[in-house]
Amino acid sequence: MAIYFDKETKTFFLEGKSVTYAFFINNVGYAEHLYFGDKIGRDCLMFTRGALRGSHEACVPGRMPMGIESYNKMGCELSFFGTGDFRECTVQVEREGGNRLCELTYAGHEILDEKPPIDGMPSMRGTRTLVLHLYDEKAGFGADLFYTVYDDCDVIARRIEYINCSGEDIRLHRAYSFAMTLPNDKYDIISLYGGWANERQIERTPLHHGVFDVNSKRACSSACLNPFISVVGRDTTEDFGTAYGFMLVYSSSFALKCEHTNGGDVLVTGGINDFDFTWTLADGEKFSTPEVIIAHSSSGIGGMSRTLHDALRNHLIPKKHRVAPRPIVINNWEATYFKFTTEKLCAIADASANLGIDTFVLDDGWFGVRENDTSGLGDWVVNEEKLEGGLDAVISHLKGLGLKFGLWFEPEMISENSDIFRAHPDYAIGAPDRQRCKTRKQYAMDLTRADVRDYIVNSVNSILQNHDISYVKWDYNRCPTEFMSATLPKERQREFHHRYALGVYDLFERIVNANPDVFFEGCASGGARFDAGVLAYFPQIWTSDNSDVHMRTAIQRGTSIAYPISASACHISAVPNHQTGRTTPFTSRQHIASLGPTGYELDMTKITDEERELVKRHTEWYRGIEELILTGDVYRDSYRTDGNVSSVTVVAKDKSQAVTVCYRALNLINTSLVRIRPRGLSASKSYYCPELALTLSGSTLLNVGIIPSFANCDFATLVYHFEEK
Ligand code: DGJ
């Protein structure tokens, strides 16, 4: 890993594990992007710059960058508005008096040994970091661009800090985190869209001329569009070709844009959504943008996914949870919903003991007055009428069974029917002249306010510190609406979305740090806030409320495009499935739920003896492959067949072992045989496969493949293990 500056050509070469990122300072002082891809020599790259003529576009005022006629033929690291650049701008400012013009040119650079954290926001850990200083003297406005490369994964972490030195207020109407240009080519975009119980579905669309845009205006990243896009060559497949990934480390309203310009190049930019955003920056103040992780792979979409998985696992997710075994939980939600008693919980716990499950998680309904979802949120006081003997009665019963205790919270929410709302209705987000919109019959708290955050931190921490709790499921069942705060002045109301994000991170930080021995799992009606911002605090997130084998296979596959499977919590639930009504085999549910930190979510008092035996075998097996699941490389098959059969292979980093989980949706008669090729194995090693009772060379497995013989039923799975011989 090196950061090298060629003084003669003014070119920066940032070299990661096997990538080079290069840009240079052109003769008018702009930072001009040159290259991001497989590692190259430190050559002069001026010959790669566009020299098309006749564009009728504005030239750089007063000066002409050598060899380039206009902005839209010029690579960029940041684009600005008002001096002839008509591409999507990275930043737009407004000075007092209405001047919105901006031109940011080179003002120096530094190379830091340690990557500085971002004030109040999550970011990757890291070491060597380039800080490029750009400045507009006329506006008194600067931008510091941060770049970090890594020697164990092919990503570059970028962000920008905007600085006001003008002597007056500046208003930021847009303050994105980065811009980068890709060479003219035919690209597709892969994005992850969805909704509740159908999160992160993969969509691949050709990039057209104009702007492709994914965004959120919800003050949370949401299940609708994930803060991630991949730009891939039109002929890129799962295994071959170029793929770039752009992932925001951010959990509020975001935008990611990809513009195929008429000049040919493709500009990618994004960060905080500028819709309903204006930030007033006083003289001397800085504004930090969220980080973006940019990945490159020349081995297809799968290669990009593995690169991002390494980046998140090694440098973002809390270090102590990288390899350490995760809790295997029994969660009572789908077993009881709100209707439980101490006796019922203890009965579920009794039925879960001695099966390899180690943590009992008490879900929604233990606090305030909470018989259903209309009341109680915000009153983080144990309801001892419902829960005879309180939490401690349950905890001490669990201890007797050798089980730990986990607890559900939804700290960011408030019910209208709650003591806290009656005392402080203004704690809920809202505007004075409008009725608040309810979602899931509840309101979101105004996290832009320090007093509201203090209330939440104190009440959650008090429960955590007064009971023996080893696990927290942090839920979030609605996004804010009425984006107004009772305490922000009128000229700062459009800061709401980002201030809300800062408030969320403040809560995470203060509650996680105060409880270092508690394991936190994120959740948002399932996976409605599955993003890198959350993963910086919580090592795993409840992937979806939908644990039906068939739909989960697709949800987990989509999630793995960007996020490591170690981050995707998976449970085995009852049949007929509560979301889809589908009945699937118990073992299929176990296999699919083992492609991530596993657990159970059903009434254990109702399972059969045979199923109890299956639970025991499953937890034992899962513990045996857990390290592989938490740290291995994921290879998705390419759906070479009709999509009815799919498989995922997880391979140890040293290629000494692997596990392949195959899934067949429908049992179709007399259709062609499917071959699964467990990619990622080493061609030169030999592997014993117990399911085949054969030792085969890696090259045979990779090239010849296996023909899975599924059981005679729908929704069947098969697992193959490979151990180096
Ligand atoms: C939504 C979550 O995704 C569920 O698992 C459960 O915790 C409910 N909320 C409880 O209200």
XYZ file of C-alpha atoms and ligand atoms in Angstrom:
736
model
C 0.000 0.000 0.000
C 1.578 3.268 -1.040
C 0.652 6.839 -1.743
C 3.075 8.331 -4.231
C 3.213 11.831 -5.721
C 5.084 12.316 -8.968
C 6.206 15.934 -8.712
C 7.008 16.264 -12.381
C 3.610 15.228 -13.721
C 1.811 16.215 -10.509
C 0.233 12.764 -10.484
C -0.930 10.963 -7.361
C -0.708 7.176 -7.428
C -2.618 5.479 -4.632
C -1.755 1.811 -4.623
C -3.806 -0.761 -2.748
C -3.672 -4.554 -2.604
C -3.900 -4.953 -6.378
C -5.323 -1.639 -7.557
C -4.027 1.754 -8.585
C -6.017 4.936 -8.204
C -4.486 7.830 -10.135
C -5.308 11.483 -10.621
C -3.261 14.563 -11.373
C -3.362 18.293 -10.927
C -3.833 19.826 -14.363
C -2.400 23.096 -15.592
C -5.365 25.092 -14.307
C -5.157 23.454 -10.897
C -8.070 21.019 -11.084
C -7.772 17.535 -9.665
C -8.330 15.459 -12.790
C -9.158 11.768 -12.429
C -7.066 9.437 -14.564
C -7.551 5.841 -13.553
C -8.951 3.330 -11.050
C -8.382 -0.329 -11.788
C -5.889 -3.181 -11.650
C -2.438 -2.148 -10.478
C -0.385 -0.367 -13.155
C 3.072 1.193 -13.397
C 3.655 4.735 -12.239
C 3.636 5.954 -15.823
C 2.694 9.342 -17.143
C -0.986 8.913 -18.059
C -1.506 12.153 -19.956
C -2.086 10.187 -23.156
C -5.349 8.847 -21.710
C -7.021 12.255 -21.556
C -9.889 12.993 -23.899
C -9.181 15.330 -26.812
C -12.504 15.301 -28.652
C -13.348 18.521 -30.427
C -16.434 20.504 -31.337
C -18.358 20.073 -28.158
C -19.899 23.553 -27.904
C -19.501 23.265 -24.174
C -18.206 25.997 -21.895
C -14.431 26.154 -21.454
C -12.749 26.695 -18.157
C -13.040 30.479 -17.646
C -10.016 32.390 -18.899
C -7.854 29.300 -19.151
C -7.900 26.068 -21.014
C -6.771 22.794 -19.462
C -4.127 21.510 -21.847
C -5.564 19.120 -24.397
C -9.130 19.355 -23.129
C -11.830 21.593 -24.507
C -14.457 21.383 -21.875
C -15.358 19.953 -18.524
C -17.357 17.080 -19.889
C -14.232 15.593 -21.436
C -12.259 15.930 -18.232
C -11.951 13.327 -15.508
C -12.681 14.716 -12.079
C -12.303 14.078 -8.370
C -14.920 16.684 -7.521
C -17.188 18.724 -9.798
C -18.451 22.191 -8.987
C -21.231 24.376 -10.214
C -21.274 27.711 -11.895
C -18.247 27.967 -14.146
C -19.309 25.822 -17.085
C -19.349 22.310 -15.673
C -22.792 20.973 -16.440
C -22.271 17.494 -15.089
C -23.821 16.508 -11.769
C -21.922 18.680 -9.329
C -20.375 17.384 -6.147
C -20.816 20.633 -4.279
C -22.985 23.701 -4.636
C -22.494 26.721 -2.390
C -24.295 30.013 -2.007
C -22.578 33.029 -0.582
C -24.265 36.011 1.046
C -25.559 38.140 -1.796
C -26.567 35.106 -3.847
C -23.296 34.253 -5.583
C -23.342 30.499 -6.285
C -20.231 30.198 -8.398
C -17.372 28.034 -7.318
C -14.058 26.819 -8.702
C -11.884 24.604 -6.531
C -8.216 24.313 -7.415
C -5.167 22.668 -5.905
C -3.860 24.320 -2.736
C -1.541 21.577 -1.435
C -1.695 18.113 0.029
C -0.555 16.043 3.016
C -0.061 12.359 3.594
C -1.120 11.206 7.060
C 0.106 8.008 8.726
C -3.233 7.379 10.418
C -6.669 7.744 8.883
C -8.526 10.364 10.925
C -12.040 9.450 12.101
C -14.969 11.634 11.024
C -16.497 13.733 13.770
C -19.807 12.187 14.809
C -19.982 9.774 11.902
C -18.872 6.188 11.304
C -16.048 5.391 8.891
C -13.557 2.670 8.043
C -10.451 2.284 10.142
C -7.234 2.767 8.207
C -3.712 4.074 8.062
C -2.023 6.012 5.217
C -4.345 8.731 3.999
C -3.933 11.416 1.392
C -5.566 14.758 2.111
C -5.874 16.901 -0.972
C -6.572 20.572 -0.297
C -8.638 22.405 -2.908
C -9.566 26.036 -2.502
C -11.610 28.772 -4.151
C -9.948 32.022 -3.240
C -12.768 34.234 -4.480
C -15.366 32.373 -2.439
C -13.134 31.765 0.581
C -14.284 28.178 0.382
C -12.203 25.012 0.551
C -12.600 21.268 0.161
C -10.306 18.687 1.722
C -10.540 15.380 -0.104
C -9.528 12.323 1.931
C -8.293 9.116 0.259
C -7.300 5.901 2.055
C -6.068 2.717 0.393
C -5.669 -0.730 1.941
C -3.161 -3.511 1.505
C -5.674 -6.315 2.081
C -8.580 -5.268 -0.147
C -9.111 -3.363 -3.365
C -11.105 -0.445 -2.085
C -10.461 3.209 -1.661
C -12.247 5.099 1.125
C -13.089 8.679 0.225
C -14.843 11.654 1.762
C -14.726 15.429 1.679
C -14.574 18.110 4.331
C -15.878 21.496 3.187
C -14.408 24.556 4.888
C -15.703 28.089 5.064
C -12.976 30.753 5.353
C -14.972 33.535 3.724
C -15.640 35.720 6.757
C -19.393 35.275 6.279
C -21.971 32.468 6.281
C -21.972 30.105 3.325
C -24.909 27.914 2.490
C -24.215 24.456 1.172
C -27.029 23.363 -1.109
C -25.217 20.202 -2.039
C -22.268 18.621 -0.253
C -21.570 15.207 -1.749
C -18.764 12.925 -0.623
C -16.897 12.231 -3.855
C -16.827 12.239 -7.609
C -15.005 9.855 -9.882
C -15.035 9.322 -13.619
C -14.981 6.044 -15.478
C -13.777 5.800 -19.058
C -16.328 5.908 -21.855
C -17.801 2.434 -22.267
C -21.104 0.616 -22.195
C -22.020 -0.010 -18.568
C -24.814 -1.563 -16.588
C -25.814 -0.489 -13.116
C -26.655 -2.952 -10.390
C -28.744 -1.610 -7.540
C -30.562 -3.197 -4.616
C -34.237 -2.277 -4.364
C -37.105 -3.720 -2.368
C -39.534 -3.212 0.448
C -40.552 -4.793 3.733
C -40.026 -8.577 3.657
C -38.566 -8.300 0.161
C -35.365 -6.394 0.810
C -32.330 -5.951 -1.460
C -33.507 -7.476 -4.695
C -30.925 -7.288 -7.446
C -31.745 -5.045 -10.400
C -29.424 -4.681 -13.376
C -30.188 -1.994 -15.934
C -28.196 -0.555 -18.839
C -26.744 2.864 -18.079
C -28.327 5.363 -20.443
C -27.115 8.834 -21.332
C -28.255 11.188 -18.613
C -28.334 10.502 -14.908
C -29.081 7.228 -13.146
C -30.020 7.968 -9.555
C -30.775 5.908 -6.466
C -31.713 7.813 -3.349
C -33.620 8.040 -0.106
C -35.560 11.040 1.192
C -36.622 9.183 4.352
C -33.850 10.096 6.821
C -32.985 6.405 6.822
C -31.334 4.337 4.156
C -34.510 2.195 3.783
C -35.465 -1.116 2.221
C -36.556 0.664 -0.948
C -33.106 1.444 -2.317
C -29.867 0.538 -0.598
C -27.072 3.171 -0.420
C -25.031 1.140 -2.866
C -24.584 0.865 -6.610
C -22.306 -1.174 -8.766
C -21.206 -0.013 -12.200
C -20.247 -2.996 -14.324
C -19.184 -3.550 -17.902
C -22.089 -4.600 -20.116
C -20.509 -8.052 -20.535
C -19.488 -8.441 -16.888
C -20.829 -11.592 -15.226
C -20.702 -12.967 -11.717
C -17.185 -14.293 -12.407
C -15.684 -12.232 -15.215
C -15.231 -8.616 -16.170
C -14.919 -5.229 -14.539
C -17.102 -4.190 -11.631
C -16.953 -1.072 -9.478
C -18.881 -0.801 -6.224
C -19.888 2.453 -4.524
C -21.147 2.115 -0.965
C -22.013 4.987 1.352
C -21.228 4.627 5.032
C -24.419 6.469 5.820
C -27.861 5.744 7.257
C -29.934 8.815 6.359
C -31.221 10.415 3.150
C -28.643 9.703 0.463
C -28.107 10.015 -3.259
C -25.870 8.004 -5.561
C -25.740 9.161 -9.155
C -24.111 7.879 -12.270
C -24.079 10.172 -15.272
C -23.191 9.078 -18.757
C -22.226 12.452 -20.169
C -22.465 13.504 -23.777
C -18.690 13.793 -23.634
C -18.578 10.040 -23.193
C -17.133 9.626 -19.732
C -19.205 8.380 -16.845
C -19.287 10.429 -13.674
C -20.235 8.809 -10.378
C -20.977 11.037 -7.420
C -23.146 11.117 -4.324
C -23.463 11.400 -0.583
C -26.058 13.154 1.553
C -29.211 13.702 -0.519
C -29.411 17.388 -1.433
C -33.190 17.179 -1.692
C -34.533 19.134 1.304
C -30.951 19.919 2.302
C -29.230 23.228 2.946
C -26.507 23.519 5.534
C -25.416 26.881 6.864
C -21.696 26.908 7.418
C -20.478 29.798 9.552
C -17.083 31.355 8.963
C -14.345 29.036 10.217
C -16.622 25.972 10.293
C -16.123 22.656 8.541
C -18.747 20.293 7.181
C -17.858 16.608 7.068
C -19.511 14.366 4.524
C -20.097 10.635 4.995
C -17.523 8.220 3.680
C -17.890 6.298 0.446
C -16.187 2.958 -0.099
C -15.256 2.437 -3.736
C -14.331 -1.087 -4.772
C -12.807 -2.376 -7.968
C -12.754 -5.913 -9.288
C -11.679 -7.379 -12.572
C -13.139 -10.744 -11.610
C -16.780 -9.907 -11.971
C -19.567 -9.013 -9.624
C -18.527 -11.811 -7.275
C -15.027 -10.349 -7.037
C -16.460 -6.946 -6.177
C -18.672 -8.471 -3.479
C -15.737 -10.310 -1.897
C -13.703 -7.106 -1.968
C -16.443 -5.194 -0.168
C -16.938 -8.049 2.302
C -13.237 -7.935 3.207
C -13.303 -4.164 3.512
C -16.299 -4.134 5.845
C -15.199 -7.108 7.946
C -11.586 -6.009 8.312
C -11.982 -2.265 8.612
C -15.523 -1.228 9.553
C -17.403 -3.792 11.640
C -16.275 -3.642 15.315
C -12.976 -5.534 15.444
C -13.840 -7.824 18.312
C -16.698 -9.397 16.315
C -14.704 -10.334 13.233
C -14.036 -13.947 14.123
C -15.594 -14.404 17.563
C -18.574 -16.802 17.604
C -21.937 -15.046 17.536
C -24.857 -15.828 19.827
C -27.219 -18.523 18.533
C -30.538 -17.135 19.671
C -34.077 -18.245 20.273
C -36.286 -15.192 19.738
C -39.888 -15.234 20.988
C -41.410 -12.792 18.452
C -43.084 -15.153 16.018
C -43.832 -17.575 18.864
C -45.867 -15.150 20.956
C -45.930 -11.694 19.357
C -47.138 -9.372 22.186
C -48.982 -12.085 24.100
C -46.627 -13.635 26.609
C -46.218 -14.197 30.311
C -43.156 -15.050 32.360
C -44.419 -18.606 32.409
C -44.706 -18.814 28.621
C -41.242 -17.330 28.075
C -39.748 -19.775 30.559
C -41.483 -22.648 28.803
C -39.950 -21.617 25.466
C -36.589 -21.320 27.196
C -36.973 -24.774 28.769
C -37.695 -26.230 25.358
C -34.665 -24.459 23.911
C -32.145 -25.615 26.504
C -29.473 -28.192 25.697
C -29.924 -27.764 21.958
C -26.847 -25.600 21.314
C -28.878 -22.383 21.482
C -27.143 -20.015 23.903
C -29.231 -16.839 24.104
C -32.912 -16.246 24.682
C -34.054 -12.938 23.152
C -37.184 -11.300 24.533
C -38.673 -9.262 21.702
C -41.218 -6.438 21.652
C -43.809 -6.034 24.451
C -41.917 -6.200 27.772
C -42.122 -2.495 28.698
C -44.651 0.256 29.422
C -48.189 -0.609 28.412
C -47.617 -2.659 25.290
C -50.299 -5.208 24.496
C -50.082 -4.377 20.809
C -48.247 -1.886 18.606
C -50.426 1.116 19.506
C -48.776 2.056 22.795
C -45.804 2.091 25.125
C -42.832 2.960 22.912
C -40.491 5.311 24.725
C -41.493 4.067 28.202
C -38.471 1.867 28.782
C -39.721 0.558 32.108
C -40.394 -3.150 32.659
C -44.097 -4.001 32.694
C -44.195 -6.202 35.798
C -47.919 -6.712 35.528
C -47.416 -8.574 32.302
C -44.032 -10.007 33.193
C -44.451 -11.341 36.693
C -41.168 -10.990 38.588
C -39.848 -8.627 35.927
C -36.884 -9.272 33.663
C -34.904 -10.765 36.519
C -37.358 -13.634 36.952
C -36.810 -14.594 33.313
C -33.049 -14.003 33.516
C -32.590 -16.168 36.591
C -34.660 -18.954 35.027
C -32.480 -18.742 31.906
C -29.322 -18.875 33.985
C -30.502 -22.129 35.504
C -30.766 -23.481 31.967
C -27.348 -22.146 30.939
C -28.884 -19.538 28.627
C -28.015 -15.851 28.311
C -30.577 -13.099 27.962
C -31.133 -10.671 25.100
C -33.637 -7.811 24.952
C -35.472 -5.901 22.207
C -35.554 -2.111 22.136
C -36.797 0.404 19.645
C -35.006 3.391 21.159
C -35.724 5.941 18.436
C -39.529 5.684 18.671
C -42.409 7.012 20.726
C -46.081 5.993 20.944
C -48.790 8.621 21.277
C -50.214 6.459 24.046
C -47.161 6.545 26.319
C -46.168 8.402 29.468
C -43.237 10.024 27.731
C -45.417 11.411 24.921
C -47.970 12.710 27.419
C -45.147 14.507 29.250
C -43.204 15.636 26.147
C -45.282 15.570 22.962
C -42.601 17.692 21.325
C -40.141 14.777 21.574
C -41.893 13.363 18.507
C -40.901 14.810 15.152
C -43.612 17.085 13.857
C -44.715 20.475 12.637
C -46.912 22.728 14.801
C -49.612 23.196 12.146
C -50.021 19.595 11.041
C -51.160 16.282 12.356
C -48.283 13.853 12.552
C -48.287 10.907 10.208
C -48.300 7.556 11.983
C -46.471 4.570 10.625
C -46.983 1.278 12.430
C -49.112 3.411 14.757
C -46.058 5.216 16.170
C -43.981 8.370 15.825
C -40.246 8.860 15.412
C -38.414 10.852 18.068
C -36.617 14.059 17.211
C -33.016 12.892 17.398
C -31.726 16.264 16.261
C -32.335 17.327 19.902
C -29.721 16.652 22.574
C -32.365 16.450 25.352
C -34.292 13.766 23.470
C -31.104 11.792 22.885
C -30.151 12.108 26.558
C -33.549 10.759 27.566
C -33.134 7.738 25.292
C -29.531 7.027 26.296
C -30.349 7.226 29.995
C -33.429 5.045 29.855
C -31.883 2.341 27.638
C -28.593 2.318 29.553
C -30.423 2.097 32.854
C -32.180 -1.125 31.759
C -28.946 -2.547 30.359
C -26.962 -1.705 33.440
C -29.491 -2.954 35.955
C -30.036 -6.395 34.480
C -27.830 -9.173 33.238
C -28.301 -8.589 29.516
C -25.803 -9.830 26.963
C -27.565 -9.009 23.713
C -29.682 -6.207 22.309
C -31.880 -6.287 19.235
C -32.153 -2.617 18.192
C -35.288 -2.216 16.103
C -36.470 0.732 14.008
C -39.930 0.299 12.550
C -40.597 3.537 10.747
C -38.779 6.382 9.078
C -39.440 9.991 10.061
C -41.944 12.185 8.242
C -42.710 15.928 8.797
C -39.004 16.755 8.708
C -39.140 19.632 11.183
C -37.650 20.096 14.602
C -39.202 22.229 17.343
C -35.766 23.475 18.331
C -34.020 24.212 15.031
C -34.208 27.830 13.819
C -36.102 28.361 10.578
C -32.963 28.755 8.456
C -31.673 25.406 9.704
C -34.787 23.241 9.195
C -33.328 21.846 5.969
C -30.439 20.449 8.009
C -32.899 18.010 9.558
C -32.098 14.838 7.569
C -28.385 15.006 8.284
C -28.780 16.164 11.886
C -31.083 13.166 12.360
C -28.264 10.894 11.117
C -25.820 12.521 13.515
C -28.375 11.959 16.286
C -28.702 8.257 15.386
C -24.922 7.813 15.463
C -24.705 9.664 18.775
C -27.207 7.168 20.260
C -25.360 4.168 18.817
C -22.043 5.470 20.085
C -23.193 6.286 23.609
C -25.220 3.135 24.162
C -22.748 0.715 22.544
C -19.747 2.267 24.320
C -21.448 2.251 27.705
C -22.166 -1.475 27.363
C -19.000 -3.055 25.995
C -20.045 -6.595 26.910
C -23.383 -6.430 25.170
C -23.726 -7.804 21.643
C -25.858 -5.474 19.467
C -27.896 -6.555 16.480
C -29.468 -3.947 14.199
C -32.998 -4.346 12.868
C -35.479 -2.124 11.060
C -38.762 -3.963 10.417
C -36.306 -6.560 9.168
C -33.686 -5.042 6.873
C -34.893 -1.492 6.263
C -31.667 0.043 7.562
C -29.085 -2.402 6.308
C -26.143 -0.143 5.594
C -22.471 0.340 6.348
C -23.250 3.170 8.796
C -25.132 0.772 11.068
C -22.523 -1.987 10.621
C -19.841 0.273 12.047
C -21.598 -0.156 15.426
C -23.572 -3.398 15.150
C -21.773 -6.424 13.687
C -24.971 -7.936 12.329
C -28.411 -6.851 11.193
C -31.668 -8.810 11.055
C -31.810 -9.341 7.303
C -35.558 -9.477 6.814
C -38.781 -10.328 8.626
C -39.240 -12.781 5.810
C -37.571 -16.063 6.728
C -39.429 -18.143 4.161
C -36.797 -20.308 2.488
C -37.735 -19.330 -1.029
C -37.813 -15.565 -0.603
C -34.934 -15.533 1.884
C -32.647 -17.185 -0.651
C -33.128 -14.194 -2.956
C -32.958 -11.612 -0.139
C -29.717 -13.061 1.213
C -28.269 -13.320 -2.274
C -29.039 -9.644 -2.959
C -27.690 -8.597 0.423
C -24.443 -10.463 -0.269
C -23.844 -8.377 -3.403
C -22.634 -5.630 -1.077
C -22.526 -6.898 2.508
C -20.686 -9.841 4.087
C -22.852 -12.787 5.113
C -21.404 -12.379 8.628
C -23.598 -9.255 8.820
C -26.831 -10.983 7.767
C -28.662 -12.479 10.748
C -30.803 -15.457 9.714
C -33.440 -17.398 11.674
C -35.342 -20.627 11.301
C -39.043 -19.918 11.737
C -42.242 -21.944 11.810
C -44.309 -23.193 8.908
C -46.606 -22.235 7.336
C -44.341 -19.203 7.157
C -45.969 -16.190 8.840
C -45.224 -13.905 5.900
C -45.744 -16.097 2.840
C -47.890 -18.942 4.164
C -45.467 -21.374 2.522
C -44.496 -24.707 4.030
C -40.906 -25.734 3.484
C -38.781 -28.562 4.941
C -37.198 -27.971 8.360
C -33.725 -28.846 7.071
C -34.055 -26.410 4.146
C -34.854 -23.648 6.610
C -31.813 -24.654 8.639
C -29.476 -24.718 5.642
C -30.527 -21.349 4.252
C -30.445 -19.807 7.743
C -26.859 -21.010 8.166
C -25.606 -18.652 5.478
C -25.236 -15.992 8.152
C -25.280 -15.772 11.979
C -28.020 -18.270 12.743
C -30.848 -18.543 15.260
C -34.421 -19.681 15.843
C -37.685 -17.786 15.926
C -40.541 -20.182 16.612
C -42.361 -21.730 19.515
C -39.896 -24.373 20.655
C -42.582 -25.931 22.852
C -44.380 -26.924 19.671
C -41.648 -28.641 17.684
C -41.549 -32.425 17.349
C -38.912 -34.699 18.895
C -37.498 -35.277 15.452
C -37.178 -31.518 14.937
C -35.506 -31.155 18.350
C -32.916 -33.641 17.182
C -32.497 -31.602 13.982
C -31.977 -28.417 16.031
C -29.269 -30.103 18.085
C -27.518 -31.376 14.972
C -27.868 -28.030 13.237
C -26.382 -25.887 16.012
C -23.489 -28.314 16.370
C -22.872 -28.305 12.629
C -23.224 -24.519 12.447
C -20.629 -23.997 15.190
C -18.329 -26.216 13.123
C -18.659 -24.000 10.026
C -19.147 -20.700 11.860
C -15.656 -19.355 11.307
C -16.038 -20.081 7.606
C -19.342 -18.180 7.529
C -17.880 -15.226 9.426
C -14.600 -14.957 7.517
C -14.780 -16.945 4.265
C -15.066 -15.853 0.646
C -18.545 -16.075 -0.846
C -19.043 -17.412 -4.360
C -22.568 -17.171 -5.712
C -23.315 -19.385 -8.674
C -24.290 -17.503 -11.808
C -27.808 -18.911 -12.151
C -26.551 -20.715 -15.227
C -29.757 -22.711 -15.350
C -33.333 -21.468 -15.248
C -33.068 -19.869 -11.846
C -34.854 -22.791 -10.212
C -31.590 -23.990 -8.716
C -29.032 -21.777 -7.035
C -26.014 -22.287 -4.830
C -23.615 -20.418 -2.614
C -20.136 -21.658 -1.769
C -18.201 -20.219 1.142
C -14.472 -20.889 0.912
C -11.891 -20.443 3.663
C -9.288 -17.759 2.925
C -6.577 -20.413 2.777
C -8.820 -22.586 0.580
C -8.470 -25.480 2.998
C -12.214 -25.965 3.352
C -15.492 -24.901 1.874
C -19.195 -25.479 2.166
C -21.701 -25.318 -0.668
C -25.389 -24.824 0.022
C -27.618 -25.673 -2.967
C -31.280 -24.791 -3.205
C -33.928 -25.996 -5.634
C -37.257 -24.171 -5.575
C -39.602 -26.456 -7.479
C -39.344 -30.164 -7.973
C -39.839 -30.321 -11.733
C -40.021 -33.696 -13.388
C -37.944 -34.656 -16.394
C -36.116 -31.366 -16.686
C -32.404 -31.213 -17.415
C -29.825 -31.963 -14.770
C -28.095 -29.051 -13.120
C -24.404 -28.890 -12.389
C -23.062 -26.949 -9.437
C -19.439 -25.900 -9.673
C -18.166 -24.953 -6.225
C -16.025 -22.048 -7.332
C -13.324 -20.581 -5.175
C -11.713 -23.939 -4.418
C -8.037 -24.293 -5.268
C -7.522 -26.200 -8.528
C -4.264 -27.627 -7.219
C -5.569 -28.985 -3.906
C -7.497 -32.197 -3.281
C -10.695 -32.174 -1.257
C -12.633 -34.842 0.566
C -16.378 -34.420 0.203
C -18.220 -36.522 2.813
C -21.560 -36.187 1.011
C -20.046 -37.739 -2.131
C -17.756 -39.992 -0.073
C -15.018 -39.058 -2.544
C -11.702 -37.277 -2.610
C -11.485 -35.172 -5.752
C -9.011 -32.667 -7.051
C -10.041 -29.018 -6.913
C -9.658 -28.837 -10.685
C -12.206 -31.639 -11.136
C -14.695 -30.018 -8.793
C -14.242 -26.628 -10.441
C -14.533 -27.875 -13.996
C -16.698 -30.964 -13.876
C -18.925 -29.868 -11.019
C -21.451 -31.861 -9.028
C -24.946 -32.940 -9.979
C -27.003 -32.430 -6.823
C -29.668 -35.050 -6.216
C -32.274 -33.205 -4.226
C -34.980 -34.915 -2.197
C -38.289 -35.552 -3.927
C -39.962 -32.320 -2.780
C -40.190 -28.592 -3.425
C -37.894 -26.095 -1.663
C -35.166 -28.667 -1.134
C -31.585 -27.942 -0.135
C -28.356 -29.914 -0.182
C -25.069 -29.182 1.521
C -21.615 -30.298 0.410
C -18.482 -29.953 2.509
C -14.992 -29.886 1.087
C -11.982 -30.506 3.274
C -8.433 -30.343 2.015
C -6.764 -33.745 1.994
C -39.904 -5.750 13.494
C -38.817 -6.759 13.598
O -38.224 -6.965 12.347
C -39.388 -8.045 14.184
O -38.396 -9.037 14.191
C -39.891 -7.766 15.561
O -38.831 -7.408 16.404
C -40.933 -6.658 15.510
N -40.456 -5.507 14.818
C -41.367 -6.256 16.894
O -42.193 -5.188 16.900
